[in-house]
Amino acid sequence: QIEQLQLQEQKNPPTGPYLSSMNTDITPSTRSVITDYMVRVCQNFKLSDNTLFLAINVMDRFLATERPHMVSKDKLHIISLTSILIASKYNDVNVPSVDQIVKDCEHDREDILCLETIILNTLRFTLSVATPSLFLQLYFQFWECDSLIKVMSQFVCE
Amino acid sequence: MPSVVIHNVRELRERYEKVLVVGEGAYGRVLKATERITKEIVALKSIPLCSGDKEGFPISTIREINQLKTFNHNNVLSLRYLLLVSDTKEGWATCSRSEAYLVFDYVPHDLTGIISDPGILMNEASIKSYMQQLLTAVVHVHSFGSMHCDIKSSNVLVKYDGTVKLADFGLARFKNPNPNVTYCNNVVTRWYRPPELLLGDNKYNEKIDVWAVGCILAEFMDRRPIYPGSDEKDMCARIFSMMGVPTNSTWNNVEGLKLYRVMTSGIAKGPSLRDHFASFRGFVVVDLLEALLQIDPNKRISAEQALRHPWFSQAPEPSKSALKLPTESRNESWVKKQFAEQEKRRMQSHQQQMLRNGNRKRSIDTLNASQPPPKKQQKITNTVRYNGHTITNTIH
């Protein structure tokens, strides 16, 4: 299974070069602010770690493929929320509703639904990707770590 | 899997010529259509999007597409394209109404249709071949750490040449490497739902698919579903009366499952699985069936082990062309149509009889006494036919 994950990782590398070259509006520090925000949203909705990492992966891959002029800083907020919606739909049993997610931003639900289709289509619907948390879970299973190590390594991941 | 964006409905009609609606479900409709350029017949599964208060792209479709992209196997129905029909402009325009279509090869038959058509005489070589192909598909799916979660006879499609295609991955999902992760308990169509799900387990694994495969094998042998329960409680009653009520000593920690108390009360002991298939006494196929329909998922064999079962290496050899399939499609919607027609005929004869008798009340009484409900009657003729012709001659 580890090999399968590594293969998936090679096929869909998590971060493109969008941070440095293509987009002047989204800097590494913006990204770190927005990912912190995503961590909080996921905690709010009690979503799993896998969902969080997948959401970040979805956002990164979308930003890396989309032409830079289309994505400005103010769009980043709705992109991050829509990524969480997509990741949660893929992963979780209890998915937050669109209405719950919309409350967190000043856009309306039409915008989110429309962007959802655009993101899914841009990524060619590929959501079965390797995320740090999936790797971790495999390692845990293999070595039977105690809970302290688990918590520490999860923290480092985040 | 290329995805194609089509900008309006007219463009879609230019590309495909609709033939007929094949099926309708909670998700949307399935259409049979001809691709105008290549003249190929395809099945279009429509998914309505972006309409009013909907939750956007359906969860099942997102998962299904990801599942289908992972697999590459002759016995798994593959996705050709994804069509997005929308008036969305490039960028950020809002879309008023859009639709997505999954495009598959059109496969005419499914096992529900084949099994319930009394005109098709089963033989062991073809049953063995269908089971073998189905199990190979299941092994392929499981090898990616995925579970299908909705195996049933109407989701197992069969081409004219007897090639089996496992379809409908709308409930399928990848297993989490962590064994303590919980999943949605409400999966698998009721008649094919294994005991662990009926007892409320939400930490199940891919063995739920194996149970469903077992139900299909039993359906082949009996020519009717083995556990057609009317609700969850009835399902448990049917299963446990045949297999015995599980206890902690026969199935580790079963009594801790959420619905154990409710579901296992008041169950009468009925004929065992071997008694039920008494006409197959001494045949190896019953061993396989028993291993697939093992109520404890930990003791149930895996799909891979099932493929290595001696039944598959015994004579007669599996042969996918041993059964002559009709040119008209035999699928779930055909069965429903047959049933509706039968019902109509019954109503007509009922009315005629009423007219003849003139006495309304008496005619109903006599009708009830002389005619059992049509479904039951058909089942009886099927079994008789099966007993008379095929079991004794061909199943070894």
PDB file of C-alpha atoms in Angstrom, chain B residues 179-320:
ATOM      1  CA  PRO B 179      -8.736  -0.015  10.980  1.00  0.00           C
ATOM      2  CA  ASN B 180     -10.590   2.081  13.576  1.00  0.00           C
ATOM      3  CA  VAL B 181     -12.047   4.520  11.087  1.00  0.00           C
ATOM      4  CA  THR B 182     -15.826   4.320  10.860  1.00  0.00           C
ATOM      5  CA  TYR B 183     -17.814   4.328   7.647  1.00  0.00           C
ATOM      6  CA  CYS B 184     -21.428   4.927   6.756  1.00  0.00           C
ATOM      7  CA  ASN B 185     -23.458   1.902   7.868  1.00  0.00           C
ATOM      8  CA  ASN B 186     -26.238   2.429   5.349  1.00  0.00           C
ATOM      9  CA  VAL B 187     -24.653   0.821   2.286  1.00  0.00           C
ATOM     10  CA  VAL B 188     -25.530  -2.164   0.088  1.00  0.00           C
ATOM     11  CA  THR B 189     -29.037  -2.891  -1.206  1.00  0.00           C
ATOM     12  CA  ARG B 190     -31.063  -4.655   1.493  1.00  0.00           C
ATOM     13  CA  TRP B 191     -31.287  -8.161   0.071  1.00  0.00           C
ATOM     14  CA  TYR B 192     -27.503  -8.285  -0.335  1.00  0.00           C
ATOM     15  CA  ARG B 193     -26.614  -6.669   2.980  1.00  0.00           C
ATOM     16  CA  PRO B 194     -24.380  -8.809   5.212  1.00  0.00           C
ATOM     17  CA  PRO B 195     -25.130  -9.533   8.892  1.00  0.00           C
ATOM     18  CA  GLU B 196     -22.434  -7.165  10.226  1.00  0.00           C
ATOM     19  CA  LEU B 197     -24.158  -4.202   8.528  1.00  0.00           C
ATOM     20  CA  LEU B 198     -27.611  -5.376   9.629  1.00  0.00           C
ATOM     21  CA  LEU B 199     -26.338  -5.492  13.210  1.00  0.00           C
ATOM     22  CA  GLY B 200     -25.200  -1.869  12.939  1.00  0.00           C
ATOM     23  CA  ASP B 201     -21.440  -2.303  12.471  1.00  0.00           C
ATOM     24  CA  ASN B 202     -19.667   0.753  11.037  1.00  0.00           C
ATOM     25  CA  LYS B 203     -16.102  -0.577  11.063  1.00  0.00           C
ATOM     26  CA  TYR B 204     -16.710  -3.137   8.350  1.00  0.00           C
ATOM     27  CA  ASN B 205     -14.289  -4.119   5.616  1.00  0.00           C
ATOM     28  CA  GLU B 206     -14.242  -5.470   2.074  1.00  0.00           C
ATOM     29  CA  LYS B 207     -15.807  -8.767   3.239  1.00  0.00           C
ATOM     30  CA  ILE B 208     -19.223  -7.119   2.793  1.00  0.00           C
ATOM     31  CA  ASP B 209     -18.697  -7.495  -0.958  1.00  0.00           C
ATOM     32  CA  VAL B 210     -17.930 -11.197  -0.542  1.00  0.00           C
ATOM     33  CA  TRP B 211     -21.280 -11.765   1.187  1.00  0.00           C
ATOM     34  CA  ALA B 212     -23.071 -10.065  -1.713  1.00  0.00           C
ATOM     35  CA  VAL B 213     -21.213 -12.308  -4.184  1.00  0.00           C
ATOM     36  CA  GLY B 214     -22.428 -15.283  -2.141  1.00  0.00           C
ATOM     37  CA  CYS B 215     -26.005 -14.006  -2.419  1.00  0.00           C
ATOM     38  CA  ILE B 216     -25.591 -13.862  -6.196  1.00  0.00           C
ATOM     39  CA  LEU B 217     -24.295 -17.456  -6.323  1.00  0.00           C
ATOM     40  CA  ALA B 218     -27.322 -18.567  -4.295  1.00  0.00           C
ATOM     41  CA  GLU B 219     -29.524 -16.601  -6.681  1.00  0.00           C
ATOM     42  CA  PHE B 220     -28.042 -18.548  -9.590  1.00  0.00           C
ATOM     43  CA  MET B 221     -28.755 -21.869  -7.870  1.00  0.00           C
ATOM     44  CA  ASP B 222     -32.280 -21.012  -6.718  1.00  0.00           C
ATOM     45  CA  ARG B 223     -33.213 -18.627  -9.531  1.00  0.00           C
ATOM     46  CA  ARG B 224     -34.461 -16.178  -6.945  1.00  0.00           C
ATOM     47  CA  PRO B 225     -32.840 -14.019  -4.249  1.00  0.00           C
ATOM     48  CA  ILE B 226     -31.925 -16.042  -1.187  1.00  0.00           C
ATOM     49  CA  TYR B 227     -32.756 -13.401   1.460  1.00  0.00           C
ATOM     50  CA  PRO B 228     -35.544 -11.176   0.088  1.00  0.00           C
ATOM     51  CA  GLY B 229     -36.229  -9.528   3.443  1.00  0.00           C
ATOM     52  CA  SER B 230     -38.958  -6.901   3.622  1.00  0.00           C
ATOM     53  CA  ASP B 231     -36.972  -4.833   6.134  1.00  0.00           C
ATOM     54  CA  GLU B 232     -33.793  -5.063   8.228  1.00  0.00           C
ATOM     55  CA  LYS B 233     -35.451  -7.074  10.983  1.00  0.00           C
ATOM     56  CA  ASP B 234     -36.892  -9.516   8.458  1.00  0.00           C
ATOM     57  CA  MET B 235     -33.457  -9.806   6.814  1.00  0.00           C
ATOM     58  CA  CYS B 236     -31.938 -10.824  10.152  1.00  0.00           C
ATOM     59  CA  ALA B 237     -34.775 -13.273  10.789  1.00  0.00           C
ATOM     60  CA  ARG B 238     -34.208 -14.935   7.420  1.00  0.00           C
ATOM     61  CA  ILE B 239     -30.419 -15.093   7.740  1.00  0.00           C
ATOM     62  CA  PHE B 240     -30.198 -16.172  11.379  1.00  0.00           C
ATOM     63  CA  SER B 241     -32.976 -18.744  11.122  1.00  0.00           C
ATOM     64  CA  MET B 242     -30.855 -20.415   8.464  1.00  0.00           C
ATOM     65  CA  MET B 243     -27.410 -19.897  10.005  1.00  0.00           C
ATOM     66  CA  GLY B 244     -28.223 -19.757  13.712  1.00  0.00           C
ATOM     67  CA  VAL B 245     -28.061 -16.677  15.911  1.00  0.00           C
ATOM     68  CA  PRO B 246     -24.407 -15.648  16.397  1.00  0.00           C
ATOM     69  CA  THR B 247     -23.035 -15.322  19.912  1.00  0.00           C
ATOM     70  CA  ASN B 248     -19.733 -14.069  21.270  1.00  0.00           C
ATOM     71  CA  SER B 249     -18.380 -17.605  21.157  1.00  0.00           C
ATOM     72  CA  THR B 250     -19.139 -18.083  17.451  1.00  0.00           C
ATOM     73  CA  TRP B 251     -18.327 -14.528  16.350  1.00  0.00           C
ATOM     74  CA  ASN B 252     -15.931 -12.440  18.390  1.00  0.00           C
ATOM     75  CA  ASN B 253     -17.628  -9.437  20.059  1.00  0.00           C
ATOM     76  CA  VAL B 254     -20.786  -9.718  18.005  1.00  0.00           C
ATOM     77  CA  GLU B 255     -22.917  -8.992  21.057  1.00  0.00           C
ATOM     78  CA  GLY B 256     -21.278  -5.571  21.323  1.00  0.00           C
ATOM     79  CA  LEU B 257     -22.684  -4.470  17.976  1.00  0.00           C
ATOM     80  CA  LYS B 258     -25.232  -1.672  18.206  1.00  0.00           C
ATOM     81  CA  LEU B 259     -28.334  -3.484  17.022  1.00  0.00           C
ATOM     82  CA  TYR B 260     -27.496  -6.969  18.329  1.00  0.00           C
ATOM     83  CA  ARG B 261     -30.269  -7.118  20.974  1.00  0.00           C
ATOM     84  CA  VAL B 262     -33.014  -5.754  18.705  1.00  0.00           C
ATOM     85  CA  MET B 263     -32.150  -7.851  15.696  1.00  0.00           C
ATOM     86  CA  THR B 264     -31.604 -11.234  17.313  1.00  0.00           C
ATOM     87  CA  SER B 265     -34.721 -11.437  19.465  1.00  0.00           C
ATOM     88  CA  GLY B 266     -37.463 -13.918  18.648  1.00  0.00           C
ATOM     89  CA  ILE B 267     -35.788 -15.801  15.828  1.00  0.00           C
ATOM     90  CA  ALA B 268     -37.120 -19.261  15.076  1.00  0.00           C
ATOM     91  CA  LYS B 269     -34.774 -21.951  13.859  1.00  0.00           C
ATOM     92  CA  GLY B 270     -35.434 -22.803  10.217  1.00  0.00           C
ATOM     93  CA  PRO B 271     -33.870 -25.124   7.673  1.00  0.00           C
ATOM     94  CA  SER B 272     -30.087 -24.712   7.412  1.00  0.00           C
ATOM     95  CA  LEU B 273     -28.293 -23.565   4.271  1.00  0.00           C
ATOM     96  CA  ARG B 274     -27.507 -27.150   3.357  1.00  0.00           C
ATOM     97  CA  ASP B 275     -31.150 -28.154   3.865  1.00  0.00           C
ATOM     98  CA  HIS B 276     -32.265 -25.220   1.738  1.00  0.00           C
ATOM     99  CA  PHE B 277     -30.063 -26.476  -1.090  1.00  0.00           C
ATOM    100  CA  ALA B 278     -30.837 -30.124  -0.423  1.00  0.00           C
ATOM    101  CA  SER B 279     -31.108 -30.813  -4.151  1.00  0.00           C
ATOM    102  CA  PHE B 280     -27.407 -29.928  -4.440  1.00  0.00           C
ATOM    103  CA  ARG B 281     -26.380 -32.361  -1.704  1.00  0.00           C
ATOM    104  CA  GLY B 282     -22.827 -33.522  -2.108  1.00  0.00           C
ATOM    105  CA  PHE B 283     -21.933 -30.876  -4.697  1.00  0.00           C
ATOM    106  CA  VAL B 284     -18.771 -28.826  -4.207  1.00  0.00           C
ATOM    107  CA  VAL B 285     -20.588 -25.613  -5.068  1.00  0.00           C
ATOM    108  CA  VAL B 286     -22.409 -25.737  -1.706  1.00  0.00           C
ATOM    109  CA  ASP B 287     -19.016 -25.622   0.073  1.00  0.00           C
ATOM    110  CA  LEU B 288     -18.151 -22.437  -1.773  1.00  0.00           C
ATOM    111  CA  LEU B 289     -21.566 -20.951  -1.039  1.00  0.00           C
ATOM    112  CA  GLU B 290     -21.185 -21.756   2.648  1.00  0.00           C
ATOM    113  CA  ALA B 291     -17.769 -20.097   2.745  1.00  0.00           C
ATOM    114  CA  LEU B 292     -19.065 -16.956   1.009  1.00  0.00           C
ATOM    115  CA  LEU B 293     -22.184 -16.726   3.181  1.00  0.00           C
ATOM    116  CA  GLN B 294     -20.300 -17.124   6.450  1.00  0.00           C
ATOM    117  CA  ILE B 295     -22.009 -14.764   8.903  1.00  0.00           C
ATOM    118  CA  ASP B 296     -18.827 -13.860  10.791  1.00  0.00           C
ATOM    119  CA  PRO B 297     -16.872 -11.533   8.438  1.00  0.00           C
ATOM    120  CA  ASN B 298     -13.578 -12.642  10.023  1.00  0.00           C
ATOM    121  CA  LYS B 299     -14.241 -16.242   9.028  1.00  0.00           C
ATOM    122  CA  ARG B 300     -15.716 -15.372   5.624  1.00  0.00           C
ATOM    123  CA  ILE B 301     -13.237 -16.141   2.843  1.00  0.00           C
ATOM    124  CA  SER B 302     -11.723 -13.357   0.797  1.00  0.00           C
ATOM    125  CA  ALA B 303     -12.556 -12.912  -2.878  1.00  0.00           C
ATOM    126  CA  GLU B 304      -9.060 -14.125  -3.728  1.00  0.00           C
ATOM    127  CA  GLN B 305      -9.468 -17.343  -1.722  1.00  0.00           C
ATOM    128  CA  ALA B 306     -12.868 -17.888  -3.315  1.00  0.00           C
ATOM    129  CA  LEU B 307     -11.286 -17.800  -6.774  1.00  0.00           C
ATOM    130  CA  ARG B 308      -8.950 -20.633  -5.748  1.00  0.00           C
ATOM    131  CA  HIS B 309     -11.867 -22.790  -4.581  1.00  0.00           C
ATOM    132  CA  PRO B 310     -11.846 -26.314  -6.079  1.00  0.00           C
ATOM    133  CA  TRP B 311     -15.256 -25.731  -7.694  1.00  0.00           C
ATOM    134  CA  PHE B 312     -13.609 -23.549 -10.344  1.00  0.00           C
ATOM    135  CA  SER B 313     -11.036 -26.175 -11.299  1.00  0.00           C
ATOM    136  CA  GLN B 314     -13.539 -29.034 -11.485  1.00  0.00           C
ATOM    137  CA  ALA B 315     -15.304 -30.144 -14.644  1.00  0.00           C
ATOM    138  CA  PRO B 316     -17.176 -28.633 -16.379  1.00  0.00           C
ATOM    139  CA  GLU B 317     -14.739 -25.870 -17.163  1.00  0.00           C
ATOM    140  CA  PRO B 318     -16.074 -22.327 -16.924  1.00  0.00           C
ATOM    141  CA  SER B 319     -17.258 -21.155 -20.303  1.00  0.00           C
ATOM    142  CA  LYS B 320     -18.691 -17.745 -20.967  1.00  0.00           C
TER     143      LYS B 320
END
